[in-house]
């Protein structure tokens, strides 16, 4: 945490005051500036903090791999290279075992606002999750959930015959298992390498949110999109700080950061979903064809989700030595169901209403005087 000395305010009055030292949070996220988690996440949060604090609390955001490569956003945070990061939890399964067990459920979810709220609620309050973060020297502050993943391919992939033998970038082990179940070959590469893989023929398809057609220019190399709902990705965190940086913030600034994150998660999630609509709306102008999945391909996915997801999540937990895995999944599913109920009648475009619920049910209950402090 950088401390910028407060400037002396000199005037004609007899007693000049010395403002409190300003505080700057350094942050890294490996997505490009155009990505919703950056543009509507980190950059919007930085603007909000500066405006609300009058410059007393600022957020300096590094994007791409200018500071840390994708897989190093946990170790770099833990080592204090930056104060805050985004991190994709499936990149470091042994460090975040409980997170990875829960992430295996992602293929079965399709409501990003409910999932964002449920993850924030659960990760901030569940003792097992908090113990995991403490072991890593990390203070979890905010969640995210991608829009539903789809297939972005170089050739049409609509049926089971089409997908057989295809090399597909998959985001998680359970997605890779589904690929194997339909005779496709899962390729484990960061999403930052999708464009190159598709361009060079190392990938036939990439499973990711369709906003990447625009935000990462995948429409230049993937001309066939199949709207097969492969669920959502939420592993890791959108916002987390290392313990020394968090504890070094004044209590007032911790509260301001928490309040700003609470509001930001809502507007970011709305923008993330809108970015998919925008990209798909423009896809035709870039020669991209959008397909619905064939009945056999959809049926294969539905059967996999119904029969395999929970057992595979438990298998992930067993391999990572997660204690009480069944109870962990049960507690998380109960939290998810709670948020399904809380948001069932709420207009997903009404940011103010959603922000009020996030504050009332999650962030307004967080005690910044004690949370994340040893």
PDB file of C-alpha atoms in Angstrom, residues 23 35 66 83 113 120 169 209 219 243 257 261 266 271 281 341:
ATOM      1  CA  UNK A  23      -4.104   5.768   0.330  1.00  0.00           C
ATOM      2  CA  UNK A  35     -13.415  -6.819 -20.822  1.00  0.00           C
ATOM      3  CA  UNK A  66       1.824  -6.049 -17.490  1.00  0.00           C
ATOM      4  CA  UNK A  83      -2.590  -5.133  -3.161  1.00  0.00           C
ATOM      5  CA  UNK A 113     -26.907 -12.225 -10.800  1.00  0.00           C
ATOM      6  CA  UNK A 120     -20.329 -13.194  -2.322  1.00  0.00           C
ATOM      7  CA  UNK A 169     -10.644 -24.945 -24.830  1.00  0.00           C
ATOM      8  CA  UNK A 209     -18.808 -16.264 -22.685  1.00  0.00           C
ATOM      9  CA  UNK A 219     -15.159 -13.080 -34.235  1.00  0.00           C
ATOM     10  CA  UNK A 243      -3.967  -9.152   4.458  1.00  0.00           C
ATOM     11  CA  UNK A 257     -14.252   0.108  -0.425  1.00  0.00           C
ATOM     12  CA  UNK A 261     -17.759  -3.109  -4.212  1.00  0.00           C
ATOM     13  CA  UNK A 266     -24.510  -5.281  -9.483  1.00  0.00           C
ATOM     14  CA  UNK A 271     -22.998  -4.913 -17.964  1.00  0.00           C
ATOM     15  CA  UNK A 281     -26.116  -8.472 -32.081  1.00  0.00           C
ATOM     16  CA  UNK A 341     -35.879 -16.544  -3.833  1.00  0.00           C
TER      17      UNK A 341
END
